[in-house]
CSV table of C-alpha atoms in Angstrom, one decimal:
chain,number,residue,atom,x,y,z
A,1263,MET,CA,-16.7,-2.2,5.7
A,1264,GLU,CA,-16.0,-2.2,2.0
A,1265,LYS,CA,-12.8,-3.9,0.8
A,1266,LYS,CA,-10.4,-1.5,-1.0
A,1267,GLU,CA,-9.5,-2.5,-4.6
A,1268,PRO,CA,-5.8,-3.6,-4.9
A,1269,ARG,CA,-3.4,-0.9,-5.8
A,1270,GLY,CA,-2.5,-2.3,-9.2
A,1271,LEU,CA,-6.2,-2.3,-10.2
A,1272,ARG,CA,-6.9,1.1,-8.8
A,1273,ASN,CA,-3.9,2.4,-10.9
A,1274,ASN,CA,-5.2,0.5,-14.0
A,1275,ASN,CA,-1.8,-1.1,-13.8
A,1276,PRO,CA,-2.6,-4.8,-13.1
A,1277,LEU,CA,1.0,-5.9,-13.2
A,1278,ASN,CA,2.4,-3.0,-11.1
A,1279,ILE,CA,4.8,-1.6,-13.6
A,1280,ARG,CA,7.1,0.9,-11.8
A,1281,HIS,CA,8.0,4.4,-13.0
A,1282,GLY,CA,11.1,4.3,-15.1
A,1283,MET,CA,12.6,5.7,-18.2
A,1284,SER,CA,9.7,4.7,-20.5
A,1285,GLN,CA,7.0,7.2,-21.4
A,1286,TRP,CA,4.1,4.8,-21.7
A,1287,GLN,CA,1.2,5.3,-24.0
A,1288,GLY,CA,-2.0,5.8,-22.1
A,1289,THR,CA,-0.4,7.1,-18.9
A,1290,SER,CA,-2.9,9.0,-16.8
A,1291,PRO,CA,-2.3,12.7,-16.5
A,1292,HIS,CA,-3.1,12.3,-12.8
A,1293,LYS,CA,0.0,10.9,-11.2
A,1294,THR,CA,-1.4,9.6,-7.9
A,1295,ASP,CA,1.2,7.0,-7.2
A,1296,ARG,CA,4.9,7.8,-6.7
A,1297,GLU,CA,6.1,4.2,-7.2
A,1298,PHE,CA,3.8,2.7,-9.9
A,1299,VAL,CA,2.6,4.0,-13.2
A,1300,CYS,CA,-1.1,5.0,-13.4
A,1301,TYR,CA,-2.8,4.4,-16.8
A,1302,MET,CA,-6.0,5.7,-18.2
A,1303,SER,CA,-7.4,2.2,-18.5
A,1304,LYS,CA,-6.5,-1.4,-17.6
A,1305,ALA,CA,-6.1,-2.0,-21.4
A,1306,TYR,CA,-3.2,0.5,-21.4
A,1307,GLY,CA,-1.6,-1.2,-18.4
A,1308,TYR,CA,-1.7,-4.5,-20.2
A,1309,ARG,CA,-0.4,-2.9,-23.4
A,1310,ALA,CA,2.7,-1.8,-21.5
A,1311,ALA,CA,3.1,-5.3,-20.1
A,1312,TRP,CA,2.9,-6.8,-23.6
A,1313,LYS,CA,5.5,-4.3,-24.8
A,1314,ILE,CA,7.8,-5.2,-21.8
A,1315,LEU,CA,7.4,-8.9,-22.6
A,1316,GLN,CA,8.4,-8.2,-26.2
A,1317,THR,CA,11.6,-6.4,-24.9
A,1318,TYR,CA,12.4,-9.4,-22.7
A,1319,HIS,CA,12.0,-11.7,-25.7
A,1320,ARG,CA,14.4,-9.5,-27.7
A,1321,ARG,CA,16.9,-9.5,-24.9
A,1322,CYS,CA,16.8,-13.3,-24.5
A,1323,GLU,CA,17.4,-13.6,-28.2
A,1324,GLU,CA,20.4,-11.2,-28.1
A,1325,GLN,CA,21.9,-13.0,-25.1
A,1326,GLN,CA,21.0,-16.4,-26.6
A,1327,GLU,CA,19.0,-17.4,-23.5
A,1328,PRO,CA,15.7,-19.2,-23.5
A,1329,PHE,CA,12.5,-17.1,-23.4
A,1330,CYS,CA,10.6,-18.9,-20.7
A,1331,LEU,CA,8.6,-18.2,-17.6
A,1332,ARG,CA,11.7,-18.2,-15.4
A,1333,SER,CA,13.5,-15.7,-17.6
A,1334,ILE,CA,10.5,-13.4,-17.6
A,1335,LEU,CA,10.0,-13.4,-13.9
A,1336,MET,CA,13.7,-13.2,-13.0
A,1337,ARG,CA,13.5,-9.8,-14.8
A,1338,TRP,CA,10.0,-8.8,-13.8
A,1339,ALA,CA,10.5,-9.5,-10.0
A,1340,PRO,CA,14.3,-9.9,-9.5
A,1341,PRO,CA,15.6,-11.0,-6.1
A,1342,THR,CA,17.9,-8.0,-6.1
A,1343,ASP,CA,14.7,-5.8,-5.6
A,1344,GLY,CA,13.8,-7.8,-2.5
A,1345,ASN,CA,11.4,-10.1,-4.2
A,1346,ASP,CA,10.9,-13.8,-3.4
A,1347,THR,CA,11.3,-14.6,-7.1
A,1348,GLU,CA,11.2,-18.3,-6.6
A,1349,ALA,CA,7.9,-18.2,-4.8
A,1350,TYR,CA,6.6,-15.9,-7.6
A,1351,ILE,CA,7.7,-18.4,-10.2
A,1352,ARG,CA,6.1,-21.3,-8.4
A,1353,ARG,CA,2.8,-19.4,-8.0
A,1354,VAL,CA,2.7,-18.4,-11.7
A,1355,MET,CA,3.5,-21.9,-12.8
A,1356,LEU,CA,0.7,-23.3,-10.6
A,1357,LEU,CA,-1.9,-20.7,-11.8
A,1358,SER,CA,-0.9,-20.7,-15.5
A,1359,GLY,CA,0.0,-24.4,-16.0
A,1360,VAL,CA,3.1,-23.2,-17.8
A,1361,GLY,CA,6.4,-24.8,-16.8
A,1362,GLY,CA,9.3,-22.6,-15.6
A,1363,GLN,CA,11.7,-23.7,-18.4
A,1364,GLN,CA,9.1,-24.2,-21.2
A,1365,ILE,CA,10.2,-22.2,-24.2
A,1366,LEU,CA,7.6,-19.5,-25.1
A,1367,PRO,CA,6.9,-17.8,-28.4
A,1368,ALA,CA,7.6,-14.1,-29.1
A,1369,PRO,CA,4.6,-12.1,-27.8
A,1370,ASN,CA,4.0,-10.6,-31.3
A,1371,SER,CA,3.9,-14.0,-33.0
A,1372,LYS,CA,0.7,-15.8,-34.1
A,1373,ASP,CA,0.8,-18.0,-30.9
A,1374,GLY,CA,2.1,-15.3,-28.6
A,1375,TYR,CA,-1.3,-14.2,-27.2
A,1376,GLN,CA,-2.6,-17.7,-26.7
A,1377,ARG,CA,0.5,-19.0,-25.0
A,1378,LEU,CA,1.4,-15.9,-22.9
A,1379,CYS,CA,-2.1,-14.8,-21.8
A,1380,PRO,CA,-2.3,-17.4,-19.0
A,1381,ILE,CA,0.9,-16.1,-17.7
A,1382,LEU,CA,-0.4,-12.5,-17.6
A,1383,VAL,CA,-3.5,-13.7,-15.8
A,1384,ALA,CA,-1.4,-15.5,-13.2
A,1385,MET,CA,0.9,-12.5,-12.8
A,1386,THR,CA,-2.1,-10.3,-12.3
A,1387,CYS,CA,-3.3,-12.7,-9.5
A,1388,VAL,CA,0.1,-12.6,-7.8
A,1389,GLU,CA,0.5,-8.8,-8.1
A,1390,ASN,CA,-3.0,-8.0,-6.8
A,1391,GLY,CA,-3.8,-10.9,-4.5
A,1392,ILE,CA,-6.9,-12.0,-6.5
A,1393,LYS,CA,-8.2,-15.2,-7.9
A,1394,PRO,CA,-8.0,-16.0,-11.7
A,1395,GLU,CA,-11.7,-15.7,-12.1
A,1396,ALA,CA,-11.5,-12.1,-11.0
A,1397,VAL,CA,-9.0,-11.2,-13.8
A,1398,GLN,CA,-10.8,-9.3,-16.6
A,1399,VAL,CA,-9.2,-11.1,-19.6
A,1400,HIS,CA,-10.8,-8.8,-22.1
A,1401,TYR,CA,-8.4,-6.1,-21.0
A,1402,ILE,CA,-5.5,-8.4,-21.6
A,1403,GLN,CA,-6.8,-9.0,-25.1
A,1404,LYS,CA,-7.4,-5.3,-25.8
A,1405,GLY,CA,-3.9,-4.5,-24.5
A,1406,TYR,CA,-2.5,-7.1,-26.8
A,1407,GLN,CA,-4.4,-5.6,-29.8
A,1408,MET,CA,-3.1,-2.1,-28.9
A,1409,ALA,CA,0.5,-3.3,-28.5
A,1410,PHE,CA,0.5,-5.4,-31.7
A,1411,PRO,CA,-2.2,-4.1,-34.0
A,1412,HIS,CA,-0.7,-5.9,-37.0
A,1413,VAL,CA,-0.9,-9.4,-35.5
A,1414,ARG,CA,-3.8,-11.7,-36.1
A,1415,PHE,CA,-4.2,-14.0,-33.1
A,1416,LYS,CA,-6.2,-16.9,-31.9
A,1417,ASN,CA,-7.9,-16.4,-28.5
């Protein structure tokens, strides 16, 4: 029996972004999932994730909080939504090699891609129950380029 692809990957939404107020670029005209956004490609799914991280960075600055893995995941998968946020944080730390309190650069900075890409890889693993080698990093890079076309980055 063939194993079904994880929901986030079927939806081209590797980080399982929920429907909300945002009208995301690249949203699929075929809304096949009531809970999660469906995108036309995985690159568009990652583009949305990069834009969300940029918003989180801006909010951290406004609230004079550190922009770190913990602050990202407390917003991304809050305990108030029934998530085991602490387990999520531990798993992403383990998979990415990034400390929970380590200060991170703005996503749209020259080091943003390089420093945050391992976190997106790890989050993709957690969200879809896959191993890091199964993550198609070229989609993360393409999503970054779509989100921040003006930024030259090192990969």
